[in-house]
N, CA, C and O atoms as a GROMACS GRO file, in nm:
protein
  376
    1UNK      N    1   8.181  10.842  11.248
    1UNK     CA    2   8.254  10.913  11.146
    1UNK      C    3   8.403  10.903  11.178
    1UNK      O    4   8.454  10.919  11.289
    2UNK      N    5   8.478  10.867  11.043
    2UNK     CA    6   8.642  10.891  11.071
    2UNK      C    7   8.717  10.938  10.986
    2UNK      O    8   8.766  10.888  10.885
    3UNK      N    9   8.728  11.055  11.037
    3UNK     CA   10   8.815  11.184  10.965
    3UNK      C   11   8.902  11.160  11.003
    3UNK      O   12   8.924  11.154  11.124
    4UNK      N   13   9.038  11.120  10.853
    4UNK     CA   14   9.169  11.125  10.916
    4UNK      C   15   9.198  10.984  10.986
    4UNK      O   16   9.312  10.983  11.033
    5UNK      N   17   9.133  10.870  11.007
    5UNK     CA   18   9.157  10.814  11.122
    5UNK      C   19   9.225  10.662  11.063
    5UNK      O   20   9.311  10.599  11.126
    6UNK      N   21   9.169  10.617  10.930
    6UNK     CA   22   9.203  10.477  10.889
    6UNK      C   23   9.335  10.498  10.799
    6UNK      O   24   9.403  10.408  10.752
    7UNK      N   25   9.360  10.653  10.785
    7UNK     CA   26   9.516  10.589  10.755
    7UNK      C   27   9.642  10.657  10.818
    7UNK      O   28   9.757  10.689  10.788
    8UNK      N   29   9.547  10.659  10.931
    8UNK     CA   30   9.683  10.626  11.104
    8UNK      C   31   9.683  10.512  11.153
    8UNK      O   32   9.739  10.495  11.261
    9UNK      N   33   9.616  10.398  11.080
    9UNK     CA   34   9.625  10.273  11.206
    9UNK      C   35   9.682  10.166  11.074
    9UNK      O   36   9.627  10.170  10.964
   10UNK      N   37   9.770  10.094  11.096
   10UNK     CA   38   9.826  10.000  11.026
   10UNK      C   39   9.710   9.880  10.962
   10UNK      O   40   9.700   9.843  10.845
   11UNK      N   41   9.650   9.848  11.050
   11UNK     CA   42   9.578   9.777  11.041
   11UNK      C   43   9.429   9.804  10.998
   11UNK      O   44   9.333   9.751  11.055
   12UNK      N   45   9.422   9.857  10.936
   12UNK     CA   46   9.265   9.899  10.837
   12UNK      C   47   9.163   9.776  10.860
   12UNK      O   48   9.059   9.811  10.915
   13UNK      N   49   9.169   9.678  10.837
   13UNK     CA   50   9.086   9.536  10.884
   13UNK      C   51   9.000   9.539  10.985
   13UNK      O   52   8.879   9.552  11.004
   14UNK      N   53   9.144   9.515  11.074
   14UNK     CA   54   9.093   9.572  11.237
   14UNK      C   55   8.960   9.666  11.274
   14UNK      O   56   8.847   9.642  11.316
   15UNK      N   57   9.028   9.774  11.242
   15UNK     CA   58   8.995   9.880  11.270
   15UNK      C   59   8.839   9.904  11.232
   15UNK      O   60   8.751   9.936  11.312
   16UNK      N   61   8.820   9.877  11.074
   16UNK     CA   62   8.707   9.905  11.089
   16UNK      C   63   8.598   9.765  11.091
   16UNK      O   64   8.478   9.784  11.076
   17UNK      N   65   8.641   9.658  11.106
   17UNK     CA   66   8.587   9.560  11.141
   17UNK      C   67   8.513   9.587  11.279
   17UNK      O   68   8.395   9.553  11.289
   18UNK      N   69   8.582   9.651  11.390
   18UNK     CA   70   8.558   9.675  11.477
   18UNK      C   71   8.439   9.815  11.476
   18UNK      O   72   8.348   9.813  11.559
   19UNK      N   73   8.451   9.917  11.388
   19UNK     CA   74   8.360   9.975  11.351
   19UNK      C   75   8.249   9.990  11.324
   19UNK      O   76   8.167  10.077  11.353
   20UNK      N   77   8.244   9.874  11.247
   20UNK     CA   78   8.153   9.798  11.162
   20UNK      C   79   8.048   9.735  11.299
   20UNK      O   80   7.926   9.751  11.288
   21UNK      N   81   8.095   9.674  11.406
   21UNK     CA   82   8.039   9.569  11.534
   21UNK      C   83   7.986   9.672  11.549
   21UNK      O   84   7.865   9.652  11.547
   22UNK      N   85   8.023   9.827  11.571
   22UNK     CA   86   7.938   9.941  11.666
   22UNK      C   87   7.858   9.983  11.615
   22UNK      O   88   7.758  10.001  11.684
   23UNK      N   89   7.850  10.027  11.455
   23UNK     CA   90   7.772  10.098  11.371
   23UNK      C   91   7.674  10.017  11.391
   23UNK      O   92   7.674   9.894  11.381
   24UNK      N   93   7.551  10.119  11.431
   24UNK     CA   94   7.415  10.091  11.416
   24UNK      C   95   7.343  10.063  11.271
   24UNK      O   96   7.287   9.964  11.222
   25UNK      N   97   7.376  10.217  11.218
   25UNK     CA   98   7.334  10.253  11.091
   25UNK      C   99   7.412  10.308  10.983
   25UNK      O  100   7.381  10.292  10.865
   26UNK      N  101   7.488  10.357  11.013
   26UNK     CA  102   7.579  10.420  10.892
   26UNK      C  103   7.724  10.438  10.947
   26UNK      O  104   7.741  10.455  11.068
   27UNK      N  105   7.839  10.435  10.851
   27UNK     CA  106   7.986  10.478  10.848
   27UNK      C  107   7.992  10.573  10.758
   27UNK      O  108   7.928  10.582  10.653
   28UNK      N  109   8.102  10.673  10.819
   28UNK     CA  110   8.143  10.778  10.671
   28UNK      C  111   8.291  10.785  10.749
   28UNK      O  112   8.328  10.793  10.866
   29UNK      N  113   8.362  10.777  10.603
   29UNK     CA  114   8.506  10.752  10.636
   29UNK      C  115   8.558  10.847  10.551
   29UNK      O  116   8.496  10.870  10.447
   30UNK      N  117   8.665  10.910  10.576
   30UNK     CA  118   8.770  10.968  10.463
   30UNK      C  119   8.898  10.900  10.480
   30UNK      O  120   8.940  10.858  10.588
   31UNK      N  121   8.972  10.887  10.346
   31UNK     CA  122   9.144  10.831  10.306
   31UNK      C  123   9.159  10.886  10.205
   31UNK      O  124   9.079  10.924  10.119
   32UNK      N  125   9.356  10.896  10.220
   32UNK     CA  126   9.386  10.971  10.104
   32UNK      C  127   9.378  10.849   9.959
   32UNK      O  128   9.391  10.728   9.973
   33UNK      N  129   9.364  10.895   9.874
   33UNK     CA  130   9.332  10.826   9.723
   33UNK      C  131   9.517  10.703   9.741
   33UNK      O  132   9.632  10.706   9.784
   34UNK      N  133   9.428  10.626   9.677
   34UNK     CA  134   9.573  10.525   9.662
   34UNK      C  135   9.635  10.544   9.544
   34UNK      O  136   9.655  10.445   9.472
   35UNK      N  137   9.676  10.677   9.502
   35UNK     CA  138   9.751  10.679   9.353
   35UNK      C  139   9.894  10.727   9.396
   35UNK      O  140   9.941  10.742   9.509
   36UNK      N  141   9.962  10.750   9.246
   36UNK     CA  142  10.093  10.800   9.268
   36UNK      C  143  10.121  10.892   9.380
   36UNK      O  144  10.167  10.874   9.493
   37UNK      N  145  10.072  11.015   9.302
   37UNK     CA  146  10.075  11.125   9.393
   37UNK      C  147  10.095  11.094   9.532
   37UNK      O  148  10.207  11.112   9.582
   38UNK      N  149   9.947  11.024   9.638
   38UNK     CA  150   9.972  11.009   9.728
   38UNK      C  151  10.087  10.900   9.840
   38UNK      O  152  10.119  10.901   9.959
   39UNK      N  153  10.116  10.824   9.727
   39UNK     CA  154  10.192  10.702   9.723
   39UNK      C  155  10.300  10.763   9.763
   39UNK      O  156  10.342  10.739   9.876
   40UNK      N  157  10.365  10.852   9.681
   40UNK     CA  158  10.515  10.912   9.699
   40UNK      C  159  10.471  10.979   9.827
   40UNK      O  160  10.559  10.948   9.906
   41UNK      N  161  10.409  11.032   9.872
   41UNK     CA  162  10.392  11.154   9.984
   41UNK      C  163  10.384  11.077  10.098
   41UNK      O  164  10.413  11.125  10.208
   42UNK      N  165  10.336  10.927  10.080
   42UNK     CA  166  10.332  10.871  10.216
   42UNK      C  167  10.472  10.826  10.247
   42UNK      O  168  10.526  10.830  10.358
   43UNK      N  169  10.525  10.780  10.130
   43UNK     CA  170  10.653  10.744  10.144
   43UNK      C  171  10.747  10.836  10.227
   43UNK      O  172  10.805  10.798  10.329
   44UNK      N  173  10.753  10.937  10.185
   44UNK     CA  174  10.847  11.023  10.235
   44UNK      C  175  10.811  11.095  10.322
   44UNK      O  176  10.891  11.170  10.379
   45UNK      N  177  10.654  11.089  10.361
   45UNK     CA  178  10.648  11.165  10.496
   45UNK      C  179  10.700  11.031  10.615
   45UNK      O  180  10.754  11.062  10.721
   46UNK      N  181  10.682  10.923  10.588
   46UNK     CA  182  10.714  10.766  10.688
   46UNK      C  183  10.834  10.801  10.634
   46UNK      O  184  10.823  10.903  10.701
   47UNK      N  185  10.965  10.818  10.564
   47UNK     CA  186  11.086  10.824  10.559
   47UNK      C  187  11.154  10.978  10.625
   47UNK      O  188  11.276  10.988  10.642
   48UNK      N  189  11.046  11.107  10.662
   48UNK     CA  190  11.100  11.164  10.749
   48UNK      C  191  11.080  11.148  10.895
   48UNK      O  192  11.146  11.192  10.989
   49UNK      N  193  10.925  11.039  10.888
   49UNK     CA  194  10.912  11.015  11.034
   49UNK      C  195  11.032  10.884  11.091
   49UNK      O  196  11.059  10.865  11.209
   50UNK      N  197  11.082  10.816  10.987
   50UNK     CA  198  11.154  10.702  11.032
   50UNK      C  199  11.317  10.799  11.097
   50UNK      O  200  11.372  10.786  11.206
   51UNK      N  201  11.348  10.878  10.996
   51UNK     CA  202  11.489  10.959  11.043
   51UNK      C  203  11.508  11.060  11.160
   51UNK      O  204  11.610  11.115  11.202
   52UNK      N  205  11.359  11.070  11.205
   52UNK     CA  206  11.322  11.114  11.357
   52UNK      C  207  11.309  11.071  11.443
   52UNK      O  208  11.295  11.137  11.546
   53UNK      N  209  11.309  10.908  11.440
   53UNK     CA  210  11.343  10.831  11.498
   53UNK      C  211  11.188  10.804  11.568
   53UNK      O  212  11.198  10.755  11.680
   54UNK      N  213  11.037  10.828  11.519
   54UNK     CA  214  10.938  10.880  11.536
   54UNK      C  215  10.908  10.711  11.475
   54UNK      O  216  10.941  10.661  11.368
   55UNK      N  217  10.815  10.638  11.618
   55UNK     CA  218  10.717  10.523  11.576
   55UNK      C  219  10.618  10.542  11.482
   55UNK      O  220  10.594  10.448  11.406
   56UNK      N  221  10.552  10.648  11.470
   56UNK     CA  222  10.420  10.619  11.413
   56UNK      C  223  10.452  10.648  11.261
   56UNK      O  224  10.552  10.699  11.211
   57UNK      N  225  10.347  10.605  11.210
   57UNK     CA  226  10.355  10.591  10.992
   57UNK      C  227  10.201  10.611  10.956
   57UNK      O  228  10.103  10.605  11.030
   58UNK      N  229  10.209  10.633  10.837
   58UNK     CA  230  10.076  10.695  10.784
   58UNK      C  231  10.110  10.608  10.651
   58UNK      O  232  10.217  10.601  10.591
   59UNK      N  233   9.945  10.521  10.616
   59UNK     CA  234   9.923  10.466  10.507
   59UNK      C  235   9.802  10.551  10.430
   59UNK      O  236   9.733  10.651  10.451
   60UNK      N  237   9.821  10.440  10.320
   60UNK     CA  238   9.732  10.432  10.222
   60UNK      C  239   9.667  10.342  10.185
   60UNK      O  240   9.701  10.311  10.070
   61UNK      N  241   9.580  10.275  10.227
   61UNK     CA  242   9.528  10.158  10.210
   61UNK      C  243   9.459  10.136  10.044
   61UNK      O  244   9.441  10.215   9.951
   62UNK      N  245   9.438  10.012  10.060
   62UNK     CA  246   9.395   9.996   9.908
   62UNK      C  247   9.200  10.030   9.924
   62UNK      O  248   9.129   9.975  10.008
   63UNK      N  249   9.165  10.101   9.853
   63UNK     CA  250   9.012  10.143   9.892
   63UNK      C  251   8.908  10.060   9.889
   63UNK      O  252   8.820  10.054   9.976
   64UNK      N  253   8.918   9.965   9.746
   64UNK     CA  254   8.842   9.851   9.750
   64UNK      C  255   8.821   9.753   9.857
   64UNK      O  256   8.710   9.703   9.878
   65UNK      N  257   8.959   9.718   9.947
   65UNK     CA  258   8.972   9.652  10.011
   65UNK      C  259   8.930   9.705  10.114
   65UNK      O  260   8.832   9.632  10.128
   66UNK      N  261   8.924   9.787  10.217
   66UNK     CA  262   8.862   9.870  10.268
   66UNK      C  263   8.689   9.873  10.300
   66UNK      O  264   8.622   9.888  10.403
   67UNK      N  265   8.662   9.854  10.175
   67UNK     CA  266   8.504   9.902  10.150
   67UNK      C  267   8.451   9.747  10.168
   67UNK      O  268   8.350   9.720  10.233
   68UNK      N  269   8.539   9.641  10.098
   68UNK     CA  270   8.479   9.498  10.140
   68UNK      C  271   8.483   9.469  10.270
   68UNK      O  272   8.418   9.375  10.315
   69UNK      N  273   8.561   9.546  10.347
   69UNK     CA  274   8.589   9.507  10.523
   69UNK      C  275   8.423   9.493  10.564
   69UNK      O  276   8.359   9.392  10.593
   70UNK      N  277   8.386   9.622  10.553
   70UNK     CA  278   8.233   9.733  10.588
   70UNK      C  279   8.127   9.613  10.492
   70UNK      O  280   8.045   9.539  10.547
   71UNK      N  281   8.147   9.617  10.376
   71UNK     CA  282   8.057   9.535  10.290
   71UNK      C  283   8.000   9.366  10.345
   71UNK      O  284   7.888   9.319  10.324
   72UNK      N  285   8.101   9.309  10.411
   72UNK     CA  286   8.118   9.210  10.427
   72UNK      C  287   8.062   9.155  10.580
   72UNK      O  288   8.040   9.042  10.626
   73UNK      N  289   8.049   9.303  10.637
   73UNK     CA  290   7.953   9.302  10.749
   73UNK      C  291   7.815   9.369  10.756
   73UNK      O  292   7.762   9.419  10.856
   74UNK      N  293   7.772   9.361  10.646
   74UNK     CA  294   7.644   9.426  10.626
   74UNK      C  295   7.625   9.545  10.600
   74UNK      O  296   7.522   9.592  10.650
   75UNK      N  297   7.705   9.632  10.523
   75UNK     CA  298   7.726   9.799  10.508
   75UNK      C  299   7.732   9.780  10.345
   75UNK      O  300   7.791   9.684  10.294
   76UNK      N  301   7.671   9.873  10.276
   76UNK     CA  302   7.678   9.919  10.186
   76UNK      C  303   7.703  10.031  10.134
   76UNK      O  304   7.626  10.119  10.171
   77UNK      N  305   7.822  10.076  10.024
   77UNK     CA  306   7.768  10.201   9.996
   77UNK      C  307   7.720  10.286   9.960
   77UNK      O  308   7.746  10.271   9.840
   78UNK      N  309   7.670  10.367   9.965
   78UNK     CA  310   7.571  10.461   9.937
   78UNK      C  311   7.585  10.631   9.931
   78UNK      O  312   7.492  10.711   9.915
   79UNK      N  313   7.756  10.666   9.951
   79UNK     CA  314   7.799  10.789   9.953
   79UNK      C  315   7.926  10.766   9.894
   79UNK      O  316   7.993  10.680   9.949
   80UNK      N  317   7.998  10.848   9.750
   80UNK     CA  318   8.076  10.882   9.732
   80UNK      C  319   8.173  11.052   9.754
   80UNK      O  320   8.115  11.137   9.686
   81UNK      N  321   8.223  11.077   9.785
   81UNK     CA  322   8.274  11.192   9.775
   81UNK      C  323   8.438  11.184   9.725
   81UNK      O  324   8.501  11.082   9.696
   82UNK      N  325   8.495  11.359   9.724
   82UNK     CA  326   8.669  11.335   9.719
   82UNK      C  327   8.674  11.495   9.746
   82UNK      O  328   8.567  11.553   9.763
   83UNK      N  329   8.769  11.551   9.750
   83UNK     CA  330   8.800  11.654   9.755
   83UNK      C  331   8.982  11.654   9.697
   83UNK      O  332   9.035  11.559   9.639
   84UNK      N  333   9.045  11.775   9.730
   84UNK     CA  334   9.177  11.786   9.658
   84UNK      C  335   9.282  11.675   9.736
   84UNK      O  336   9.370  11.622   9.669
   85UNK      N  337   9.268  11.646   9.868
   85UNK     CA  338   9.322  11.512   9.895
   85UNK      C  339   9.251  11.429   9.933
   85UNK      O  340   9.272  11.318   9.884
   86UNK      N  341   9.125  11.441  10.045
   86UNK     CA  342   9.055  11.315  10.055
   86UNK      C  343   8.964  11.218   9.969
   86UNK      O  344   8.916  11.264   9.865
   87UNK      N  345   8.944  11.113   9.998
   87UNK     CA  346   8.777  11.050   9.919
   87UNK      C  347   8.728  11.035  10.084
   87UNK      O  348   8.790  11.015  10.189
   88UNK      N  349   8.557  11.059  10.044
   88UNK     CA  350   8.500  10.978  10.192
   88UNK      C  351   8.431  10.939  10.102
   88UNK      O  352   8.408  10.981   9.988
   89UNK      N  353   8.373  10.784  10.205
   89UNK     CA  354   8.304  10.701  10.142
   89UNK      C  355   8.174  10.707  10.232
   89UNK      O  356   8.197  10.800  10.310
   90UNK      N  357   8.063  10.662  10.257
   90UNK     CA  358   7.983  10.668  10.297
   90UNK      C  359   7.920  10.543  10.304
   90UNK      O  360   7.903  10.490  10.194
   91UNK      N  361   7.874  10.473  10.416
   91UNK     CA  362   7.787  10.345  10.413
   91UNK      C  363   7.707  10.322  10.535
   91UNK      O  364   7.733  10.354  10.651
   92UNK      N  365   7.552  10.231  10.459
   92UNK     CA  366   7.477  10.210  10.572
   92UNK      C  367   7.440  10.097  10.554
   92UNK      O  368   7.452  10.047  10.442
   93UNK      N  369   7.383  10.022  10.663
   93UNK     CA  370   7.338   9.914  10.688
   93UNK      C  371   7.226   9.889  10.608
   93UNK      O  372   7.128   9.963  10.596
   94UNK      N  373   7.250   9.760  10.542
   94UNK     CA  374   7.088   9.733  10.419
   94UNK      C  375   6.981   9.712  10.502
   94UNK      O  376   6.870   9.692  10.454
   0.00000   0.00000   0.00000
């Protein structure tokens, strides 16, 4: 499970590509939605972390793209959710 976790790492690919090698049976992920709303908020929370002089940044990955990472290694999904900022997605091995 990764709460919070794929849009702290730049590299979403990576990340859960590597996920994907461990998962036995299932992934459940949450990210914030790739729309406006969250679009502007990432912006400017990475434009107060940049004027802090603060390395780290927080994305938004594109979701589709995301879900083909997992898909593309044998995961399907099989769980939608969202709440007032997250989506989790849910997937298991066919």
């Amino acid at each position: 499970m990764l709460h919070r976790v794929v849009c702290c790492y730049p590299d979403y690919e990576r990340l859960l590509a590597a996920v994907a090698g461990h998962a036995r049976r299932a992934i459940v992920f949450s990210y914030p939605p790739r729309n406006l709303p969250s679009r502007v908020w990432v912006a400017g929370a990475n434009l107060v972390l940049r004027v802090m002089r603060r390395e780290y940044r927080t994305f938004a990955h594109p979701p589709r793209a995301m879900l083909e990472v997992l898909e593309r290694r044998g995961l399907r999904k099989t769980y939608a959710g969202r709440s007032l900022v997250w989506q989790v997605a849910g997937l298991e091995r066919a």
